XYZ file of C-alpha atoms in Angstrom:
496
model
C -12.534 -32.036 21.135
C -8.833 -31.377 21.687
C -8.849 -33.455 24.867
C -10.802 -36.352 23.324
C -13.769 -35.903 25.649
C -16.284 -36.341 22.820
C -17.470 -39.904 22.504
C -18.625 -39.394 18.937
C -19.675 -42.175 16.591
C -17.917 -42.232 13.238
C -21.083 -41.218 11.392
C -21.575 -38.109 13.578
C -19.378 -35.025 13.415
C -17.336 -34.345 16.560
C -18.535 -30.734 16.449
C -22.157 -31.941 16.407
C -21.575 -34.200 19.412
C -19.892 -31.335 21.289
C -22.780 -29.040 20.429
C -25.251 -31.606 21.773
C -23.287 -31.859 25.024
C -23.350 -28.091 25.369
C -27.090 -27.882 24.671
C -27.649 -30.495 27.357
C -25.741 -28.363 29.867
C -27.750 -25.323 28.773
C -30.999 -27.200 29.345
C -29.814 -27.938 32.891
C -29.255 -24.203 33.552
C -25.504 -24.462 33.978
C -25.034 -21.378 31.765
C -26.719 -17.990 31.441
C -26.547 -14.570 29.711
C -26.370 -16.003 26.219
C -25.322 -14.026 23.165
C -26.474 -15.384 19.815
C -25.601 -14.809 16.171
C -28.077 -13.964 13.401
C -29.038 -17.607 13.053
C -29.758 -18.073 16.753
C -26.594 -20.020 17.568
C -25.063 -19.352 20.989
C -21.670 -17.674 20.554
C -20.942 -16.748 24.180
C -22.371 -17.256 27.644
C -21.583 -16.975 31.326
C -21.589 -19.403 34.211
C -23.320 -18.521 37.462
C -20.909 -17.940 40.353
C -22.319 -20.853 42.346
C -21.979 -23.253 39.420
C -18.454 -21.931 38.777
C -17.412 -22.479 42.387
C -18.832 -26.005 42.310
C -16.963 -26.800 39.100
C -13.721 -25.506 40.584
C -14.239 -27.618 43.714
C -14.913 -30.806 41.747
C -11.825 -30.298 39.560
C -9.471 -28.832 42.180
C -6.811 -31.475 41.591
C -7.053 -31.293 37.821
C -7.691 -27.654 36.869
C -6.378 -24.408 38.304
C -6.195 -20.696 37.611
C -2.907 -19.029 38.463
C -2.870 -15.264 38.962
C 0.556 -13.709 38.389
C 0.686 -10.288 40.005
C 4.354 -9.347 39.778
C 7.707 -10.496 38.499
C 8.620 -12.385 41.634
C 9.050 -16.123 41.462
C 5.726 -17.908 41.558
C 5.755 -20.995 43.715
C 3.202 -23.622 42.827
C 1.665 -26.063 45.247
C 2.846 -29.621 44.730
C -0.719 -30.609 43.804
C -0.538 -28.260 40.803
C 2.364 -30.128 39.309
C 0.096 -32.987 38.232
C -2.651 -30.693 36.962
C -4.059 -31.270 33.507
C -5.561 -27.850 32.704
C -4.226 -24.385 33.579
C -5.189 -20.786 32.955
C -2.580 -18.103 33.615
C -3.769 -14.579 34.400
C -1.618 -11.479 34.706
C -3.158 -8.047 35.164
C 0.168 -6.359 34.313
C 1.445 -8.765 31.624
C 4.538 -9.867 33.493
C 5.181 -12.919 31.312
C 5.409 -16.634 32.007
C 6.571 -17.757 35.449
C 9.686 -19.910 35.206
C 7.976 -22.621 37.227
C 5.557 -23.260 34.356
C 8.053 -25.881 33.184
C 7.161 -28.024 36.197
C 3.653 -28.583 34.831
C 4.809 -31.330 32.526
C 1.482 -33.195 32.615
C -0.548 -30.246 31.314
C -3.032 -31.006 28.560
C -4.506 -27.487 28.337
C -2.790 -24.118 28.753
C -4.587 -20.807 28.346
C -2.127 -17.917 28.481
C -3.851 -15.010 26.748
C -2.894 -11.408 27.667
C 0.173 -12.668 29.448
C 3.388 -11.764 27.649
C 4.978 -8.360 28.207
C 4.138 -5.990 25.313
C 6.846 -5.743 22.622
C 8.510 -8.901 23.900
C 9.340 -10.559 20.578
C 8.618 -14.128 21.643
C 7.804 -16.344 24.628
C 10.705 -18.054 26.418
C 12.612 -20.235 23.956
C 12.373 -23.297 26.189
C 8.703 -22.773 27.071
C 7.500 -25.880 25.254
C 10.490 -28.096 26.042
C 8.789 -29.792 28.967
C 5.111 -29.232 28.126
C 5.089 -32.125 25.695
C 1.656 -33.413 26.751
C -0.182 -30.270 25.639
C -3.292 -30.844 23.541
C -4.724 -27.306 23.645
C -2.670 -24.085 23.690
C -4.052 -20.547 23.678
C -1.490 -17.754 23.190
C -3.939 -15.209 21.808
C -3.628 -11.428 22.316
C -0.004 -11.513 23.451
C 1.560 -9.172 20.845
C 3.902 -11.967 19.800
C 6.204 -11.263 16.874
C 7.959 -14.661 16.712
C 7.085 -18.197 17.750
C 9.732 -20.647 18.973
C 10.625 -23.352 16.477
C 10.262 -25.999 19.165
C 6.497 -25.450 19.029
C 6.626 -28.351 16.587
C 7.684 -30.646 19.442
C 4.156 -30.543 20.890
C 3.240 -33.627 18.928
C -0.057 -34.199 20.788
C -1.366 -30.673 20.136
C -4.899 -30.526 18.711
C -5.829 -26.879 19.305
C -3.620 -23.807 18.738
C -4.994 -20.283 19.101
C -2.665 -17.462 18.016
C -5.401 -14.912 17.371
C -4.789 -11.174 17.667
C -1.016 -11.383 17.813
C -0.908 -8.473 15.416
C 2.915 -8.319 15.164
C 3.271 -11.950 14.168
C 4.752 -12.045 10.655
C 5.278 -15.757 10.089
C 4.593 -19.175 11.529
C 7.507 -21.579 11.936
C 7.592 -24.384 9.406
C 7.743 -26.785 12.363
C 4.023 -26.185 12.980
C 3.483 -28.517 10.040
C 4.902 -31.350 12.204
C 1.807 -31.153 14.434
C 0.191 -34.149 12.755
C -2.834 -34.283 15.081
C -3.622 -30.548 14.923
C -7.358 -30.008 14.445
C -7.778 -26.260 15.002
C -5.538 -23.331 14.058
C -6.677 -19.751 14.703
C -4.736 -16.768 13.359
C -7.659 -14.361 13.472
C -6.499 -10.734 13.686
C -2.823 -11.460 12.920
C -2.640 -8.431 10.636
C 0.998 -8.784 9.560
C 0.869 -12.517 8.899
C 0.964 -12.698 5.098
C 1.345 -16.388 4.380
C 1.220 -19.822 5.957
C 4.016 -22.424 6.092
C 4.604 -24.355 2.878
C 4.123 -27.692 4.623
C 0.473 -27.060 5.578
C -0.555 -29.944 3.315
C 0.830 -32.328 5.968
C -1.819 -31.291 8.514
C -4.342 -33.814 7.237
C -6.309 -33.834 10.526
C -6.893 -30.053 10.442
C -10.610 -29.267 10.719
C -10.703 -25.525 11.435
C -8.424 -22.899 9.864
C -9.567 -19.413 10.904
C -7.906 -16.745 8.750
C -10.468 -13.961 9.027
C -8.913 -10.617 9.949
C -5.406 -11.840 9.217
C -3.067 -10.489 6.551
C -2.785 -13.838 4.758
C -2.817 -13.011 1.042
C -1.932 -16.420 -0.385
C -2.331 -20.057 0.558
C 0.391 -22.672 0.052
C -0.007 -25.387 -2.529
C -1.608 -28.526 -1.143
C -4.463 -27.029 0.887
C -6.761 -29.211 -1.198
C -5.325 -32.266 0.560
C -6.848 -31.128 3.872
C -10.152 -32.880 3.232
C -11.069 -32.839 6.927
C -11.431 -29.036 6.847
C -14.766 -27.786 8.160
C -13.721 -24.150 8.529
C -11.728 -22.177 5.963
C -12.857 -18.588 6.236
C -10.721 -17.076 3.449
C -9.420 -18.323 0.116
C -7.251 -15.624 -1.538
C -6.140 -16.176 -5.138
C -2.944 -14.531 -6.352
C -2.183 -13.495 -9.909
C 1.194 -15.078 -10.613
C 0.322 -18.117 -12.729
C 3.999 -19.117 -12.959
C 4.349 -19.736 -9.239
C 4.041 -23.409 -8.367
C 4.106 -22.979 -4.592
C 0.702 -21.312 -4.186
C -2.827 -22.606 -4.039
C -5.115 -22.345 -7.083
C -8.901 -22.186 -6.910
C -9.151 -25.780 -8.107
C -7.881 -26.973 -4.713
C -11.333 -26.240 -3.314
C -12.631 -29.209 -5.302
C -12.212 -31.861 -2.615
C -13.033 -29.639 0.384
C -16.678 -30.683 0.432
C -16.919 -30.747 4.226
C -16.526 -26.951 4.425
C -19.291 -25.287 6.396
C -20.108 -21.860 7.763
C -18.688 -19.030 5.645
C -16.039 -18.621 2.948
C -14.585 -15.508 1.291
C -13.026 -16.095 -2.137
C -10.990 -13.030 -3.120
C -8.832 -12.133 -6.097
C -11.184 -13.800 -8.581
C -9.644 -11.662 -11.358
C -6.660 -13.993 -11.056
C -8.698 -17.019 -12.153
C -7.729 -17.752 -15.753
C -11.143 -18.692 -17.162
C -14.490 -20.371 -16.484
C -12.971 -23.833 -16.781
C -10.515 -23.134 -13.980
C -13.242 -21.569 -11.842
C -15.427 -24.646 -12.358
C -12.735 -26.835 -10.826
C -13.685 -25.397 -7.420
C -17.029 -27.231 -7.633
C -18.754 -24.879 -5.201
C -22.041 -26.455 -6.209
C -21.072 -29.602 -4.276
C -20.442 -27.836 -0.967
C -23.833 -28.395 0.633
C -22.718 -27.366 4.144
C -21.400 -23.954 3.012
C -24.060 -21.418 4.038
C -22.314 -18.050 3.614
C -20.291 -17.036 0.579
C -18.463 -13.874 -0.525
C -17.148 -13.597 -4.107
C -14.967 -10.530 -4.554
C -12.276 -8.991 -6.710
C -13.375 -9.790 -10.286
C -11.337 -6.717 -11.255
C -9.611 -6.646 -14.603
C -11.250 -9.711 -16.168
C -12.815 -8.945 -19.546
C -16.607 -8.781 -19.591
C -17.205 -12.207 -21.144
C -14.545 -13.862 -18.967
C -15.924 -12.245 -15.828
C -19.445 -13.483 -16.569
C -18.150 -16.967 -17.398
C -16.093 -17.216 -14.215
C -19.059 -16.040 -12.149
C -21.326 -18.615 -13.792
C -18.842 -21.371 -12.952
C -18.793 -20.351 -9.271
C -22.425 -21.307 -8.716
C -22.899 -22.356 -5.062
C -25.058 -25.121 -3.611
C -28.793 -24.546 -3.156
C -28.370 -24.557 0.629
C -26.637 -21.150 0.585
C -28.162 -18.676 3.070
C -26.163 -15.499 2.450
C -24.275 -14.223 -0.592
C -22.160 -11.158 -1.311
C -20.848 -10.336 -4.780
C -18.496 -7.362 -4.810
C -16.367 -5.585 -7.399
C -17.933 -7.551 -10.231
C -16.892 -4.591 -12.293
C -16.407 -5.854 -15.849
C -19.500 -7.916 -16.703
C -22.722 -6.260 -17.897
C -25.108 -8.811 -16.405
C -25.320 -11.034 -13.354
C -24.771 -14.807 -13.409
C -27.951 -16.699 -14.210
C -27.860 -18.629 -10.926
C -28.905 -15.562 -8.917
C -32.458 -16.862 -9.111
C -35.066 -18.579 -6.955
C -34.513 -21.954 -8.605
C -30.797 -21.918 -7.744
C -30.874 -20.153 -4.360
C -34.144 -21.188 -2.655
C -32.686 -20.884 0.876
C -31.047 -17.459 0.445
C -31.877 -15.033 3.267
C -29.325 -12.267 2.742
C -27.928 -10.816 -0.499
C -25.390 -8.018 -1.002
C -24.422 -6.713 -4.445
C -21.610 -4.137 -4.343
C -19.548 -2.463 -7.062
C -21.171 -4.051 -10.132
C -20.493 -0.887 -12.064
C -21.352 -1.988 -15.635
C -24.608 -3.840 -14.936
C -27.637 -1.862 -16.140
C -30.518 -4.103 -15.056
C -31.380 -5.968 -11.860
C -32.374 -9.659 -11.953
C -35.821 -10.790 -10.628
C -34.724 -10.845 -7.001
C -38.336 -10.594 -5.856
C -38.720 -14.289 -6.635
C -36.242 -15.365 -3.931
C -38.704 -16.941 -1.455
C -36.766 -16.538 1.809
C -34.846 -13.306 1.164
C -34.997 -11.083 4.263
C -32.187 -8.573 3.684
C -31.066 -7.007 0.390
C -28.303 -4.444 -0.123
C -27.407 -3.011 -3.544
C -24.533 -0.537 -3.762
C -22.351 1.236 -6.357
C -24.156 0.160 -9.510
C -22.982 3.186 -11.483
C -24.901 2.538 -14.717
C -28.262 1.533 -13.333
C -30.871 4.138 -14.263
C -34.203 2.353 -13.945
C -35.752 -0.214 -11.585
C -39.158 -1.608 -12.453
C -41.151 -4.803 -12.756
C -38.089 -6.845 -13.772
C -36.797 -6.414 -10.204
C -39.979 -7.878 -8.715
C -40.197 -10.970 -10.898
C -43.418 -12.699 -11.915
C -44.684 -14.485 -8.808
C -47.980 -13.504 -7.059
C -46.012 -12.053 -4.134
C -42.754 -10.189 -4.771
C -40.208 -10.331 -1.966
C -42.587 -12.308 0.282
C -40.483 -12.028 3.468
C -38.131 -9.097 2.764
C -37.612 -6.929 5.864
C -34.633 -4.726 4.998
C -33.854 -3.077 1.643
C -30.866 -0.764 1.075
C -29.805 1.069 -2.074
C -26.584 3.050 -1.682
C -24.330 5.161 -3.934
C -26.459 4.690 -7.052
C -25.272 7.846 -8.780
C -27.209 7.489 -12.082
C -30.418 5.954 -10.770
C -33.398 8.081 -11.799
C -36.642 6.082 -11.674
C -38.061 3.401 -9.441
C -41.510 2.190 -10.412
C -43.859 -0.368 -8.908
C -46.968 0.077 -11.005
C -48.929 -1.343 -13.855
C -51.910 -3.664 -13.970
C -49.877 -6.746 -13.103
C -48.217 -5.135 -10.079
C -51.568 -3.852 -8.813
C -52.928 -7.383 -8.574
C -50.141 -8.778 -6.433
C -48.503 -8.201 -3.094
C -45.140 -6.409 -3.002
C -42.797 -6.593 0.010
C -45.628 -7.154 2.535
C -43.213 -7.380 5.518
C -40.777 -4.578 4.667
C -39.573 -2.886 7.862
C -36.632 -0.725 6.759
C -36.023 1.075 3.444
C -32.935 3.139 2.575
C -31.925 4.990 -0.597
C -28.666 6.659 0.459
C -26.613 8.822 -1.907
C -28.926 8.405 -4.870
C -28.748 12.038 -6.079
C -30.841 11.610 -9.255
C -33.614 9.444 -7.864
C -36.863 11.358 -8.359
C -39.300 9.558 -6.052
C -40.061 6.363 -4.171
C -42.832 3.950 -5.248
C -46.064 4.875 -3.523
C -46.931 1.202 -3.118
C -43.923 0.723 -0.863
C -44.609 3.791 1.264
C -48.079 2.403 2.009
C -46.758 -0.829 3.498
C -48.064 -0.940 7.059
C -44.994 -2.711 8.437
C -42.587 0.006 7.184
C -41.030 1.642 10.252
C -37.781 3.200 8.941
C -37.026 5.345 5.901
C -33.553 6.689 5.129
C -32.937 9.041 2.174
C -29.590 10.510 3.281
C -27.674 12.145 0.445
C -30.642 12.121 -1.951
C -31.561 15.826 -2.277
C -34.612 15.393 -4.538
C -36.148 12.930 -2.106
C -35.278 15.200 0.789
C -37.301 18.024 -0.743
C -40.171 15.766 -1.787
C -40.576 14.220 1.664
C -39.707 17.273 3.768
C -41.760 17.471 6.919
C -45.044 19.293 6.230
C -43.671 21.353 3.302
C -42.750 18.461 0.970
C -45.301 17.599 -1.713
C -45.351 13.947 -0.639
C -44.918 14.429 3.096
C -48.401 13.039 3.701
C -47.340 9.739 2.136
C -44.631 9.104 4.743
C -45.957 10.916 7.814
C -47.038 7.589 9.329
C -43.523 6.121 9.219
C -42.031 6.016 12.693
C -38.435 6.942 11.825
C -37.312 9.037 8.872
C -33.739 10.131 8.169
C -32.734 12.678 5.527
C -29.818 15.051 5.024
C -26.753 16.092 3.080
C -23.631 14.047 3.922
C -21.367 16.756 2.493
C -22.166 18.902 5.502
C -22.281 15.935 7.870
C -25.748 16.881 9.018
C -28.683 14.647 9.772
C -32.272 15.854 9.915
C -35.254 14.081 11.384
C -38.532 14.528 9.552
C -40.609 12.685 12.119
C -42.400 13.305 15.391
C -40.993 10.126 16.859
C -37.882 10.105 19.023
C -34.676 8.897 17.428
């Protein structure tokens, strides 16, 4: 994409065209040893040695790999000086060779793991002659400062600064990179904010902030309507500052896809301001985290949450530290989230009743944690459909300190199917929970049971001596214990 190799029609995303090219190469067995994410997408692969050697031979006058073994002057063959793509490798991190400046026709430079540790910045004149660069990777170099003349790379489309953990700021001149499409600052732990002129990068498509220390976004992010990736959207609490981004700037970012974490929601003034984000219009956004409702009053917290309703295409959702409201937003329902596969509810400390999550038709994984006032779970959790949790495979309850009863019974429940595909069940640190529903323990697909930190359950399901041991003896893997003593016991004949 950075080198304009994708002959993409205007109606088709460049990323889609690139993905199709890659899949075509995969189908021709040019790659192997694939690693995939939870959705089956390929996230890494290898190239067979023979294919690699052939590729190097065919591109010998255009691409090269330069191994720098010591601090002696590196002399480059004259053929290298017209190369378009270079990768620099240094086993001992000896820094850039001075002759790098001769490669003035370079379009791509990968120089990860190259700079000497604790060197504050690369050579000041590094980019003076590399003005044709379109892709630059300086990741994992322990950089603390970037040269201001980075902004002179006016053709740059791709800039990877990931895992430069000492980097504290980006030069304002980065905002002069008009054609920049991709900026990665993943793992830049001490980078707290981005340049104020970010709004000028109107061609930016991917801004990867995950794992960075960025705690605020500059005003004008909403102008970057080409953005496809924006992994984090922190909201700060100073309403008098005019130089920071408010949640309403999400309104026009309807091309966002993948995942987004919205943090600091307590700093949203009210439901009206939250509604300005128009999350419901972001049909390509599949993974969403809403966190940090904090000090909002109960009614305000519920109203803000209601206004943050996502699109129906959402596949995974996490709501955390929703600590003031007493009930969940109404859109956590099958009619609003028909595609949801994964749900995490953490730190909703005032909520006393669970919504009918059993009606979510595609839910496969459910985690509920730190609901301090929940005491009872019953039919309301299952909903009213003929099959409750029709495809659920993994169910985790954790740190539910007041939870006492969990019931799946009654005439209505007896007539319907409940969690027919459940594979793993955990009730960790639920000290007052008296028993588990017998209906669930009879599920033939159940292979794992974890009751760590739940002493009553530990006694009830103790191997051979527990009164209900016979009800779980068929389960392949059972974990129980007392976390205070950091011990784990196995009440099963199967190997761990």
